[in-house]
């Protein structure tokens, strides 16, 4: 509707074309849905291309964020392990000192 292609809304609704299906449409599938105007198909294909690019950019950003979180989690885990080793060593040293006395 925002592309002023309201005349196709009913057919897309009838065919249960949702966002996921929409991204899979190409020129021939659009034509099969009753979009006979090559200009209208071009408008839709251009918008779909933009949407796909936007989705890919968002997916990559999400992956980057997940990698950063995983890296931070590993770093925190390593710090905890180092801290635990220091605690074990100092308690071990203290026990040895007590045993020597």
PDB file of C-alpha atoms in Angstrom:
ATOM      1  CA  UNK A   1       0.000   0.000   0.000  1.00  0.00           C
ATOM      2  CA  UNK A   2       2.858   2.387   0.756  1.00  0.00           C
ATOM      3  CA  UNK A   3       4.043   1.836  -2.816  1.00  0.00           C
ATOM      4  CA  UNK A   4       0.606   2.798  -4.160  1.00  0.00           C
ATOM      5  CA  UNK A   5      -0.019  -0.733  -5.368  1.00  0.00           C
ATOM      6  CA  UNK A   6      -3.262  -1.179  -3.437  1.00  0.00           C
ATOM      7  CA  UNK A   7      -4.897  -3.019  -6.338  1.00  0.00           C
ATOM      8  CA  UNK A   8      -2.802  -6.113  -5.567  1.00  0.00           C
ATOM      9  CA  UNK A   9      -3.549  -6.314  -1.843  1.00  0.00           C
ATOM     10  CA  UNK A  10      -6.599  -8.549  -2.185  1.00  0.00           C
ATOM     11  CA  UNK A  11      -4.815 -11.077  -4.433  1.00  0.00           C
ATOM     12  CA  UNK A  12      -1.769 -11.182  -2.157  1.00  0.00           C
ATOM     13  CA  UNK A  13      -4.081 -11.696   0.835  1.00  0.00           C
ATOM     14  CA  UNK A  14      -6.054 -14.405  -0.973  1.00  0.00           C
ATOM     15  CA  UNK A  15      -2.802 -16.238  -1.785  1.00  0.00           C
ATOM     16  CA  UNK A  16      -1.588 -15.825   1.829  1.00  0.00           C
ATOM     17  CA  UNK A  17       1.494 -13.895   0.765  1.00  0.00           C
ATOM     18  CA  UNK A  18       3.154 -12.823   3.990  1.00  0.00           C
ATOM     19  CA  UNK A  19       6.528 -11.189   4.525  1.00  0.00           C
ATOM     20  CA  UNK A  20       8.453 -14.442   4.261  1.00  0.00           C
ATOM     21  CA  UNK A  21       6.666 -15.441   1.057  1.00  0.00           C
ATOM     22  CA  UNK A  22       7.030 -11.957  -0.342  1.00  0.00           C
ATOM     23  CA  UNK A  23      10.811 -12.159  -0.149  1.00  0.00           C
ATOM     24  CA  UNK A  24      10.726 -15.316  -2.290  1.00  0.00           C
ATOM     25  CA  UNK A  25       8.801 -13.740  -5.170  1.00  0.00           C
ATOM     26  CA  UNK A  26      10.426 -13.028  -8.497  1.00  0.00           C
ATOM     27  CA  UNK A  27       9.075 -11.454 -11.673  1.00  0.00           C
ATOM     28  CA  UNK A  28       7.325 -14.568 -12.950  1.00  0.00           C
ATOM     29  CA  UNK A  29       5.683 -15.273  -9.595  1.00  0.00           C
ATOM     30  CA  UNK A  30       4.521 -11.661  -9.357  1.00  0.00           C
ATOM     31  CA  UNK A  31       3.067 -11.953 -12.837  1.00  0.00           C
ATOM     32  CA  UNK A  32       1.271 -15.156 -11.807  1.00  0.00           C
ATOM     33  CA  UNK A  33      -0.253 -13.225  -8.902  1.00  0.00           C
ATOM     34  CA  UNK A  34      -1.870 -10.892 -11.411  1.00  0.00           C
ATOM     35  CA  UNK A  35       0.746  -8.163 -11.473  1.00  0.00           C
ATOM     36  CA  UNK A  36       0.662  -7.604 -15.228  1.00  0.00           C
ATOM     37  CA  UNK A  37       2.316  -4.194 -15.231  1.00  0.00           C
ATOM     38  CA  UNK A  38       6.068  -4.460 -15.720  1.00  0.00           C
ATOM     39  CA  UNK A  39       6.458  -1.102 -13.940  1.00  0.00           C
ATOM     40  CA  UNK A  40       4.622  -2.423 -10.881  1.00  0.00           C
ATOM     41  CA  UNK A  41       6.745  -5.573 -10.861  1.00  0.00           C
ATOM     42  CA  UNK A  42       9.885  -3.446 -11.143  1.00  0.00           C
ATOM     43  CA  UNK A  43       8.766  -1.355  -8.150  1.00  0.00           C
ATOM     44  CA  UNK A  44       8.116  -4.461  -6.065  1.00  0.00           C
ATOM     45  CA  UNK A  45      11.381  -6.139  -7.114  1.00  0.00           C
ATOM     46  CA  UNK A  46      13.360  -3.007  -6.248  1.00  0.00           C
ATOM     47  CA  UNK A  47      11.704  -2.784  -2.839  1.00  0.00           C
ATOM     48  CA  UNK A  48      12.267  -6.494  -2.227  1.00  0.00           C
ATOM     49  CA  UNK A  49      15.940  -6.070  -3.088  1.00  0.00           C
ATOM     50  CA  UNK A  50      16.187  -3.226  -0.573  1.00  0.00           C
ATOM     51  CA  UNK A  51      14.405  -5.306   2.056  1.00  0.00           C
ATOM     52  CA  UNK A  52      16.692  -8.277   1.498  1.00  0.00           C
ATOM     53  CA  UNK A  53      19.751  -6.054   1.803  1.00  0.00           C
ATOM     54  CA  UNK A  54      18.371  -4.570   4.999  1.00  0.00           C
ATOM     55  CA  UNK A  55      17.638  -8.018   6.427  1.00  0.00           C
ATOM     56  CA  UNK A  56      21.122  -9.230   5.548  1.00  0.00           C
ATOM     57  CA  UNK A  57      22.661  -6.185   7.222  1.00  0.00           C
ATOM     58  CA  UNK A  58      20.579  -6.785  10.356  1.00  0.00           C
ATOM     59  CA  UNK A  59      21.517 -10.492  10.351  1.00  0.00           C
ATOM     60  CA  UNK A  60      25.216  -9.655  10.116  1.00  0.00           C
ATOM     61  CA  UNK A  61      24.905  -7.106  12.919  1.00  0.00           C
ATOM     62  CA  UNK A  62      23.149  -9.731  15.062  1.00  0.00           C
ATOM     63  CA  UNK A  63      25.884 -12.280  14.370  1.00  0.00           C
ATOM     64  CA  UNK A  64      28.555  -9.723  15.241  1.00  0.00           C
ATOM     65  CA  UNK A  65      26.803  -8.925  18.508  1.00  0.00           C
ATOM     66  CA  UNK A  66      26.511 -12.617  19.373  1.00  0.00           C
ATOM     67  CA  UNK A  67      30.220 -13.140  18.676  1.00  0.00           C
ATOM     68  CA  UNK A  68      31.090 -10.183  20.901  1.00  0.00           C
ATOM     69  CA  UNK A  69      28.904 -11.573  23.699  1.00  0.00           C
ATOM     70  CA  UNK A  70      30.526 -14.993  23.359  1.00  0.00           C
ATOM     71  CA  UNK A  71      33.997 -13.443  23.417  1.00  0.00           C
ATOM     72  CA  UNK A  72      33.118 -11.460  26.545  1.00  0.00           C
ATOM     73  CA  UNK A  73      31.626 -14.551  28.203  1.00  0.00           C
ATOM     74  CA  UNK A  74      34.807 -16.533  27.495  1.00  0.00           C
ATOM     75  CA  UNK A  75      36.971 -13.714  28.832  1.00  0.00           C
ATOM     76  CA  UNK A  76      34.933 -13.551  32.046  1.00  0.00           C
ATOM     77  CA  UNK A  77      35.136 -17.335  32.393  1.00  0.00           C
ATOM     78  CA  UNK A  78      38.922 -17.251  31.969  1.00  0.00           C
ATOM     79  CA  UNK A  79      39.193 -14.523  34.605  1.00  0.00           C
ATOM     80  CA  UNK A  80      37.111 -16.584  37.022  1.00  0.00           C
ATOM     81  CA  UNK A  81      39.322 -19.619  36.384  1.00  0.00           C
ATOM     82  CA  UNK A  82      42.476 -17.585  36.997  1.00  0.00           C
ATOM     83  CA  UNK A  83      40.971 -16.190  40.181  1.00  0.00           C
ATOM     84  CA  UNK A  84      40.009 -19.684  41.333  1.00  0.00           C
ATOM     85  CA  UNK A  85      43.549 -20.955  40.662  1.00  0.00           C
ATOM     86  CA  UNK A  86      45.022 -18.078  42.684  1.00  0.00           C
ATOM     87  CA  UNK A  87      42.628 -18.804  45.529  1.00  0.00           C
ATOM     88  CA  UNK A  88      43.473 -22.518  45.414  1.00  0.00           C
ATOM     89  CA  UNK A  89      47.201 -21.776  45.359  1.00  0.00           C
ATOM     90  CA  UNK A  90      47.080 -19.307  48.247  1.00  0.00           C
ATOM     91  CA  UNK A  91      44.953 -21.663  50.372  1.00  0.00           C
ATOM     92  CA  UNK A  92      47.337 -24.493  49.454  1.00  0.00           C
ATOM     93  CA  UNK A  93      50.344 -22.360  50.427  1.00  0.00           C
ATOM     94  CA  UNK A  94      48.667 -21.437  53.703  1.00  0.00           C
ATOM     95  CA  UNK A  95      47.969 -25.094  54.471  1.00  0.00           C
ATOM     96  CA  UNK A  96      51.586 -26.033  53.732  1.00  0.00           C
ATOM     97  CA  UNK A  97      52.799 -23.269  56.014  1.00  0.00           C
ATOM     98  CA  UNK A  98      50.598 -24.511  58.838  1.00  0.00           C
ATOM     99  CA  UNK A  99      51.768 -28.087  58.290  1.00  0.00           C
ATOM    100  CA  UNK A 100      55.413 -27.021  58.440  1.00  0.00           C
ATOM    101  CA  UNK A 101      54.943 -25.356  61.806  1.00  0.00           C
TER     102      UNK A 101
END
